[in-house]
mmCIF file of C-alpha atoms in Angstrom:
data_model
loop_
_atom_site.group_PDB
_atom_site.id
_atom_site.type_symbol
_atom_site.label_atom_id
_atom_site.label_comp_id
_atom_site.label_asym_id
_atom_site.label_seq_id
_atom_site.Cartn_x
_atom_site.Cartn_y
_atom_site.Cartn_z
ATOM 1 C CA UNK A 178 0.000 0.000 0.000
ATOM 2 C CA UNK A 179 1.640 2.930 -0.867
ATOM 3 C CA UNK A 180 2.034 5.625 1.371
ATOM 4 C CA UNK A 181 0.010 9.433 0.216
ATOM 5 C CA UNK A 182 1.974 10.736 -2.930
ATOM 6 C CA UNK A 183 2.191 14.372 -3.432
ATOM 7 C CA UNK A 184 3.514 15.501 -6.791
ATOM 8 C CA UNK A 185 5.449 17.853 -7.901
ATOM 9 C CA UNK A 186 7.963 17.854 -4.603
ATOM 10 C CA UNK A 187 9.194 21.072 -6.091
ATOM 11 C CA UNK A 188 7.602 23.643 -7.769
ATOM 12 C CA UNK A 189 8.743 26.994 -9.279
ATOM 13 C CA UNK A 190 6.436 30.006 -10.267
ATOM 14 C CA UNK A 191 6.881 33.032 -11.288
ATOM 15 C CA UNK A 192 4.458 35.657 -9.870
ATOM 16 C CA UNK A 193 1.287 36.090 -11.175
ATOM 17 C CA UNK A 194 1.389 32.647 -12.241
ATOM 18 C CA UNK A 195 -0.713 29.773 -11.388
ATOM 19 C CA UNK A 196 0.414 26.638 -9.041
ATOM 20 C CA UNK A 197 -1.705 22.880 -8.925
ATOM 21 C CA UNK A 198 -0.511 20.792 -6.303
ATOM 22 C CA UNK A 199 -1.219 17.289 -6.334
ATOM 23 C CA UNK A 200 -2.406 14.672 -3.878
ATOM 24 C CA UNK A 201 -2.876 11.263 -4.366
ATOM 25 C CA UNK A 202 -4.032 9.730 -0.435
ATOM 26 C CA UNK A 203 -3.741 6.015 0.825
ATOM 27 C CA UNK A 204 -5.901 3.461 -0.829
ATOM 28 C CA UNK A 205 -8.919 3.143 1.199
ATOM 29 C CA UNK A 206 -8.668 6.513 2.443
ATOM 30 C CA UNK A 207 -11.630 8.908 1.610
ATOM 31 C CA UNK A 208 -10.336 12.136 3.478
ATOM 32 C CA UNK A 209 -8.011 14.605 2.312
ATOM 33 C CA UNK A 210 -6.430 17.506 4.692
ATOM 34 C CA UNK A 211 -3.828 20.131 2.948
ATOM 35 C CA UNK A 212 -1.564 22.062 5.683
ATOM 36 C CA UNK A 213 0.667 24.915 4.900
ATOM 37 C CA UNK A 214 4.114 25.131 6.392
ATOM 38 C CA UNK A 215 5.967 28.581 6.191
ATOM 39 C CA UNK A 216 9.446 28.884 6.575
ATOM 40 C CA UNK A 217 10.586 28.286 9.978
ATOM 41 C CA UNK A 218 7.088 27.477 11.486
ATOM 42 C CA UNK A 219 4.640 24.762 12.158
ATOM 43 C CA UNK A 220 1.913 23.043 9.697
ATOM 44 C CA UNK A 221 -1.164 25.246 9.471
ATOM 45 C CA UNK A 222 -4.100 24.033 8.360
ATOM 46 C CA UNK A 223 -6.259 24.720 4.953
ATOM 47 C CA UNK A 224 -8.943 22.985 4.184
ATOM 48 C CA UNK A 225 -10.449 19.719 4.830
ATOM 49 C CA UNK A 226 -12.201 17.582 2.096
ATOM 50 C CA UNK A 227 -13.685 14.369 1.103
ATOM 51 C CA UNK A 228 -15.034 12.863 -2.352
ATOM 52 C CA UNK A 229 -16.506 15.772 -3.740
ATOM 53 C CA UNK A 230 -17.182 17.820 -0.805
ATOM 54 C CA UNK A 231 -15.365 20.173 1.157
ATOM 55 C CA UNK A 232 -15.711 19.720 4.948
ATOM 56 C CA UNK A 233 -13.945 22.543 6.550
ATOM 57 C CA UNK A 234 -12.017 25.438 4.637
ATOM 58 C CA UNK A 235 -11.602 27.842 7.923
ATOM 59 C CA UNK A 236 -7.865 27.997 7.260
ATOM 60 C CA UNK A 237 -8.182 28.789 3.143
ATOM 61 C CA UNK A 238 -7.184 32.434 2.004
ATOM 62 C CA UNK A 239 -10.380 33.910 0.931
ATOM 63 C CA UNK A 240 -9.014 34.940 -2.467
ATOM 64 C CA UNK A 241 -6.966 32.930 -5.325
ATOM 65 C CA UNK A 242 -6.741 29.772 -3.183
ATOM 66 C CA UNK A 243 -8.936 26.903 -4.112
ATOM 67 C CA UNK A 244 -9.259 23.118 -3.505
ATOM 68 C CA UNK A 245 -11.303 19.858 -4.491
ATOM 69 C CA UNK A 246 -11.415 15.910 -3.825
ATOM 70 C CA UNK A 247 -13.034 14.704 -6.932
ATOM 71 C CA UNK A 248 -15.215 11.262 -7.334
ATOM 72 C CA UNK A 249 -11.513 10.007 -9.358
ATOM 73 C CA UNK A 250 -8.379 11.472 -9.483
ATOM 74 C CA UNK A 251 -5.959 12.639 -6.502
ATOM 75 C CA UNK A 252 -6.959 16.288 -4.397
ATOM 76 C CA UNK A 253 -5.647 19.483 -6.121
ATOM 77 C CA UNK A 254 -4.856 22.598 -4.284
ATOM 78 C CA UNK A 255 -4.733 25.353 -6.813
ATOM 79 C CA UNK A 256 -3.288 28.701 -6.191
ATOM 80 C CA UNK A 257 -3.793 31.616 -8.804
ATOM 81 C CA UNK A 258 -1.860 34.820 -9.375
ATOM 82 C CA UNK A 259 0.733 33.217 -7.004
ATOM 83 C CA UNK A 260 2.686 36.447 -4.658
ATOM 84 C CA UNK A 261 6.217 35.564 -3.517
ATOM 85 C CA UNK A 262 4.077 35.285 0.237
ATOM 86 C CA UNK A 263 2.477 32.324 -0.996
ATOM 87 C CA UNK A 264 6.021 30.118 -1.276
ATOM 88 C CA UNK A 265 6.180 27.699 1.300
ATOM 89 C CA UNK A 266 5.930 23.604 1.660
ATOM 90 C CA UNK A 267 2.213 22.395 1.175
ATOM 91 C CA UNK A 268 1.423 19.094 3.163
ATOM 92 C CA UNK A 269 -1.481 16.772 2.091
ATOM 93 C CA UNK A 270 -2.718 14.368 4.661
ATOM 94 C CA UNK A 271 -5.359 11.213 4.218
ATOM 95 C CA UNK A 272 -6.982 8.946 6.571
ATOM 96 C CA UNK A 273 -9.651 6.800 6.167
ATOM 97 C CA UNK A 274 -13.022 7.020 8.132
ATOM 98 C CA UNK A 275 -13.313 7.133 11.575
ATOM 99 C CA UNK A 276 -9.706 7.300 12.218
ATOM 100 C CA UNK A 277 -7.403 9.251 14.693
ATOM 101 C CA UNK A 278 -3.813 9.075 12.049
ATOM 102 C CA UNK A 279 -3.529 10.925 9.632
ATOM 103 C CA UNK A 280 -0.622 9.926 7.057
ATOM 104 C CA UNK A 281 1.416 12.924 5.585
ATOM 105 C CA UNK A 282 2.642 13.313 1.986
ATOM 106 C CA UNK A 283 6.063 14.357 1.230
ATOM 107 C CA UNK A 284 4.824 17.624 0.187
ATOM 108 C CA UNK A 285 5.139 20.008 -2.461
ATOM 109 C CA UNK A 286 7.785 22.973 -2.086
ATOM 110 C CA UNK A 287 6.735 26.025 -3.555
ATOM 111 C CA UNK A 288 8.735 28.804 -4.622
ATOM 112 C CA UNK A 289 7.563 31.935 -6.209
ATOM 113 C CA UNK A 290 10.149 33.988 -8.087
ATOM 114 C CA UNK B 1355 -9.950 27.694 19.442
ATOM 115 C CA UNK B 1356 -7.326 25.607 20.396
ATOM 116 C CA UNK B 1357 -3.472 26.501 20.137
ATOM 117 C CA UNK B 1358 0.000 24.624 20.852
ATOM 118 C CA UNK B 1359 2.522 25.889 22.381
ATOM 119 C CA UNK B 1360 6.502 24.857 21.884
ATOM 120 C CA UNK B 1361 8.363 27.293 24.424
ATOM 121 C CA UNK B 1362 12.079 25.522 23.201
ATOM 122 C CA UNK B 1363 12.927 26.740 19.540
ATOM 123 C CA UNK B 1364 15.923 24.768 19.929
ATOM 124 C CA UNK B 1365 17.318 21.674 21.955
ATOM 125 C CA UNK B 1366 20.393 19.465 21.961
ATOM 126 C CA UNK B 1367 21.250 16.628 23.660
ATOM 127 C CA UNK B 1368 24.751 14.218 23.808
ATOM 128 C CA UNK B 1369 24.364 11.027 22.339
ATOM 129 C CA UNK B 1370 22.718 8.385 23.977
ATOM 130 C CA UNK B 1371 21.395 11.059 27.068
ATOM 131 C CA UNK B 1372 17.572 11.618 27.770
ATOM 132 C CA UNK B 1373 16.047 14.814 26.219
ATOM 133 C CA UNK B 1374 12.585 16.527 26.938
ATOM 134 C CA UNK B 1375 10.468 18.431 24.877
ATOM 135 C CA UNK B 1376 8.026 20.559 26.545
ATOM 136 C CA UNK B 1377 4.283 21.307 24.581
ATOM 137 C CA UNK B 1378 1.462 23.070 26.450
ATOM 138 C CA UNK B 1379 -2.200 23.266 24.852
ATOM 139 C CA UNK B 1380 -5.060 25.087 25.482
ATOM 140 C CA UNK B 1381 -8.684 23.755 24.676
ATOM 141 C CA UNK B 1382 -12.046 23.794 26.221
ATOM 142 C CA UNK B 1383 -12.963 20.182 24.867
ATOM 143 C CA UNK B 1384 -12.446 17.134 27.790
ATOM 144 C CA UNK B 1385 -11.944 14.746 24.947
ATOM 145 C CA UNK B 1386 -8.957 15.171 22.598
ATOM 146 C CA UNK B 1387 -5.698 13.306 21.283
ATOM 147 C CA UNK B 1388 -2.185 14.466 21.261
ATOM 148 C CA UNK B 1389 0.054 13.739 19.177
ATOM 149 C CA UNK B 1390 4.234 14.307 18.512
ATOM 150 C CA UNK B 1391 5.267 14.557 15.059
ATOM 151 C CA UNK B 1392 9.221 13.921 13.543
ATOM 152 C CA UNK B 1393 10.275 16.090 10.721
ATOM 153 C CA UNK B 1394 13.488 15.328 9.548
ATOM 154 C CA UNK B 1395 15.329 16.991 6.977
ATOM 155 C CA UNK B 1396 13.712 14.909 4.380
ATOM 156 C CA UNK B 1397 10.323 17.025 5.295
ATOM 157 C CA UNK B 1398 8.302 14.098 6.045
ATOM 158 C CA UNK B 1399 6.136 14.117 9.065
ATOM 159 C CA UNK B 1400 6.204 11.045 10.847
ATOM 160 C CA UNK B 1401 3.977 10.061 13.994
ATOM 161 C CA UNK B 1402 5.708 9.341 16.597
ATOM 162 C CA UNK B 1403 3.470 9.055 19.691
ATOM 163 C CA UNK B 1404 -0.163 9.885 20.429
ATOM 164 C CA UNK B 1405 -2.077 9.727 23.815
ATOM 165 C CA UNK B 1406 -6.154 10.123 24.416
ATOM 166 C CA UNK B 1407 -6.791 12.184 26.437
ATOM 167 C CA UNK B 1408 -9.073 10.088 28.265
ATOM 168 C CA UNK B 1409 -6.246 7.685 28.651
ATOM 169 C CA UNK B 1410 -4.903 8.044 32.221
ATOM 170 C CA UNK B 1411 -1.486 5.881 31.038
ATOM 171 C CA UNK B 1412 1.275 7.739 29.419
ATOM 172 C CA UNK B 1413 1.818 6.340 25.929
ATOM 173 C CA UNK B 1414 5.712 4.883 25.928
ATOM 174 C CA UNK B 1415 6.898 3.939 21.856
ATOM 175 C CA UNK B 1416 10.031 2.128 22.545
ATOM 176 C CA UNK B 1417 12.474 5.004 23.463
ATOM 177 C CA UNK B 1418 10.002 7.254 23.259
ATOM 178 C CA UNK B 1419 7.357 8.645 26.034
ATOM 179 C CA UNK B 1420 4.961 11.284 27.147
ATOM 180 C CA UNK B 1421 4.042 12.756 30.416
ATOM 181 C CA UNK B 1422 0.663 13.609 29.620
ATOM 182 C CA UNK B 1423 -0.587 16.415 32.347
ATOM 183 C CA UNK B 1424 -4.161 16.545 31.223
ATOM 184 C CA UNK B 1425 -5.282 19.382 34.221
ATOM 185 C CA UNK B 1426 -1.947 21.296 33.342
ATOM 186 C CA UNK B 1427 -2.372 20.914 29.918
ATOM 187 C CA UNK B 1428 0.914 19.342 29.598
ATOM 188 C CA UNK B 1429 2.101 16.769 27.061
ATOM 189 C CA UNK B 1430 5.773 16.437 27.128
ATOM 190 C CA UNK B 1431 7.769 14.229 25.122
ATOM 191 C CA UNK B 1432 11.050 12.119 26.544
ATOM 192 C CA UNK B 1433 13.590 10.669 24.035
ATOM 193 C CA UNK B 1434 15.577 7.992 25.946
ATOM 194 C CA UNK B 1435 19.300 7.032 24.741
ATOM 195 C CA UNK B 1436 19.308 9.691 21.929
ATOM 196 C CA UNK B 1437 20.402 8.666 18.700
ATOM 197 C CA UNK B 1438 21.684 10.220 15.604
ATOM 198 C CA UNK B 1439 18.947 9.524 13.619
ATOM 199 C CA UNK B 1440 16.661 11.319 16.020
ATOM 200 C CA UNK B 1441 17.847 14.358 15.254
ATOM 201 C CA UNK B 1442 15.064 16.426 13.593
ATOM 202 C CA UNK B 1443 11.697 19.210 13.510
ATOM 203 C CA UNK B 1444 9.595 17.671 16.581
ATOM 204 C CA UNK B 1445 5.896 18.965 16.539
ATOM 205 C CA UNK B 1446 3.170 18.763 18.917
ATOM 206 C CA UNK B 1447 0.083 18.731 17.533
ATOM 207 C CA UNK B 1448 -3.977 18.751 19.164
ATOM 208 C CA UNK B 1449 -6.673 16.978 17.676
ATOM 209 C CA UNK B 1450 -10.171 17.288 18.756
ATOM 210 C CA UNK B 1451 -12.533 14.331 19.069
ATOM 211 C CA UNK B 1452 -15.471 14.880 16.844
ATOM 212 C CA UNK B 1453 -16.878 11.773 15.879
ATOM 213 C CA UNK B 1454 -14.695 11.659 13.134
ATOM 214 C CA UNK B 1455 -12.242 13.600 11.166
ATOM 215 C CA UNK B 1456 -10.556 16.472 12.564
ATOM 216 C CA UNK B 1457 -7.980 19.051 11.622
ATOM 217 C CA UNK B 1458 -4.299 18.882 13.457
ATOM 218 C CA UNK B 1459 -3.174 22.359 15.441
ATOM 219 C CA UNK B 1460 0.058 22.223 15.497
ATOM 220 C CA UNK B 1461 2.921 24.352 17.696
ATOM 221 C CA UNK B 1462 5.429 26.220 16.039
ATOM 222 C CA UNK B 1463 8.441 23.162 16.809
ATOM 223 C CA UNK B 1464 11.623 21.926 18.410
ATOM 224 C CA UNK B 1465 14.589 21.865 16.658
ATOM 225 C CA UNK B 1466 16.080 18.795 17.765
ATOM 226 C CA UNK B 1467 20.158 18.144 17.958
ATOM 227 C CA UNK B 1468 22.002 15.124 18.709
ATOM 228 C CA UNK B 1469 25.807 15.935 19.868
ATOM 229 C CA UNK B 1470 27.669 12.811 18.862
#
C-alpha cells in the first residue's frame, strides 16, 4: 500500500502565475487535509475535504486559493496569481473514516520567483 | 480555538542522554488526542506518539514517552538514549474528538540536535 503521494515535490512560479498541487491519499482513504508550512514554522491548516465535498475550509485564504477531492483522481490545491508570500511547503494528509492518524505526503515545495 | 505551544525553539542533547520536549495546549474540549510529530530533513512528518486524552497511562513507543498532564495541559515528550537519527523538527500537535475527522493544530516546533 503505498504511502500518500504528493507531486510535484518542487515547484517553481513566477508571480502572477498559477500553481496545482497534487495529492494522491492512501488506498482506502476517503479524506483529504492540505496544511501549509511557512518557513521556519509549524503546519497550518487549509482545508479539509472528502469525495466531492469540502468539509472545513476555515484555514483557506479567501481569495486565489482553491481546492477539491473529486469522485476520481488525486486532491488538487490550486493557487492563482501566485505572490512571492504564498512560497512555502504544502502538506497533504489522508486517513480513512473514523480514524485518529492521519498519514502525511512528502509535500510540495513552492517557490515563487 | 485551540493553540500549541513549543516554548524551546531549539534543543540538543549528547548522544545516547535523555532529552525533553516541553508542549502546552489550550482547549475547552475534555476529549482530545495528542500527538508528537518527527520532521526530519527529508520534510516528512512522521507520527511518533499519540495519547487520548481520556487515557490516564502515558503512551511509551520504545524510546520514546509522554508525560501527559491533562489538568496542566501538559504533554511532554522524553527521548531515551538519543540517537543520531533522532535528530530532527519535533511537533506537537492537538486533535479534537469529533466523531470523526478532525484538523491537526500544530505548535510552532523543536529543533532537535544530537551531539555525537
Amino acid at each position: 500500500n503505498a504511502g500518500v503521494m504528493q507531486n510535484p515535490r518542487h515547484l517553481v512560479r513566477r508571480r502572477g502565475q498559477e500553481a496545482r498541487l497534487r495529492c494522491s491519499p492512501m488506498k482506502g482513504h476517503s479524506h483529504v487535509y492540505w496544511y501549509r508550512q511557512l518557513p521556519e514554522e509549524g503546519l497550518k491548516f487549509m482545508v479539509y475535504l472528502q469525495k466531492e465535498n469540502i468539509i472545513d475550509e476555515s484555514g483557506m485564504p479567501k481569495e486565489r486559493f482553491s481546492a477539491e477531492f473529486p469522485k476520481e483522481g488525486p486532491s488538487i490545491l490550486r493557487i492563482q496569481q501566485v505572490v512571492r508570500g504564498d512560497s512555502a511547503a504544502y502538506f497533504c494528509a489522508s486517513s480513512p473514516v473514523q480514524e485518529t492518524e492521519a498519514f502525511f505526503g512528502q509535500g510540495t515545495r513552492l517557490t515563487v520567483v | 480555538a485551540q493553540t500549541v505551544t513549543q516554548s524551546q525553539p531549539e534543543m540538543s542533547v549528547q548522544e545516547a542522554e535523555t532529552v525533553t520536549l516541553s508542549c502546552t495546549y489550550d482547549t475547552s474540549e475534555s476529549d482530545y488526542y495528542l500527538f508528537w510529530y518527527k520532521q526530519p530533513p527529508s520534510r516528512q512528518m512522521i507520527l511518533v506518539i499519540r495519547q487520548e486524552a481520556y487515557k490516564q497511562q502515558n503512551a511509551t513507543e520504545n524510546r520514546f514517552s509522554v508525560n501527559f498532564q491533562k489538568a496542566a495541559k501538559s504533554f511532554s515528550l522524553k527521548i531515551s538514549d538519543s540517537q543520531l537519527g533522532d535528530a530532527a523538527m519535533y511537533f506537537c500537535a492537538y486533535r479534537r474528538e469529533n466523531f470523526g475527522n478532525e484538523k491537526l493544530t500544530f505548535g510552532t516546533g523543536t529543533r532537535l540536535t544530537i551531539i555525537p
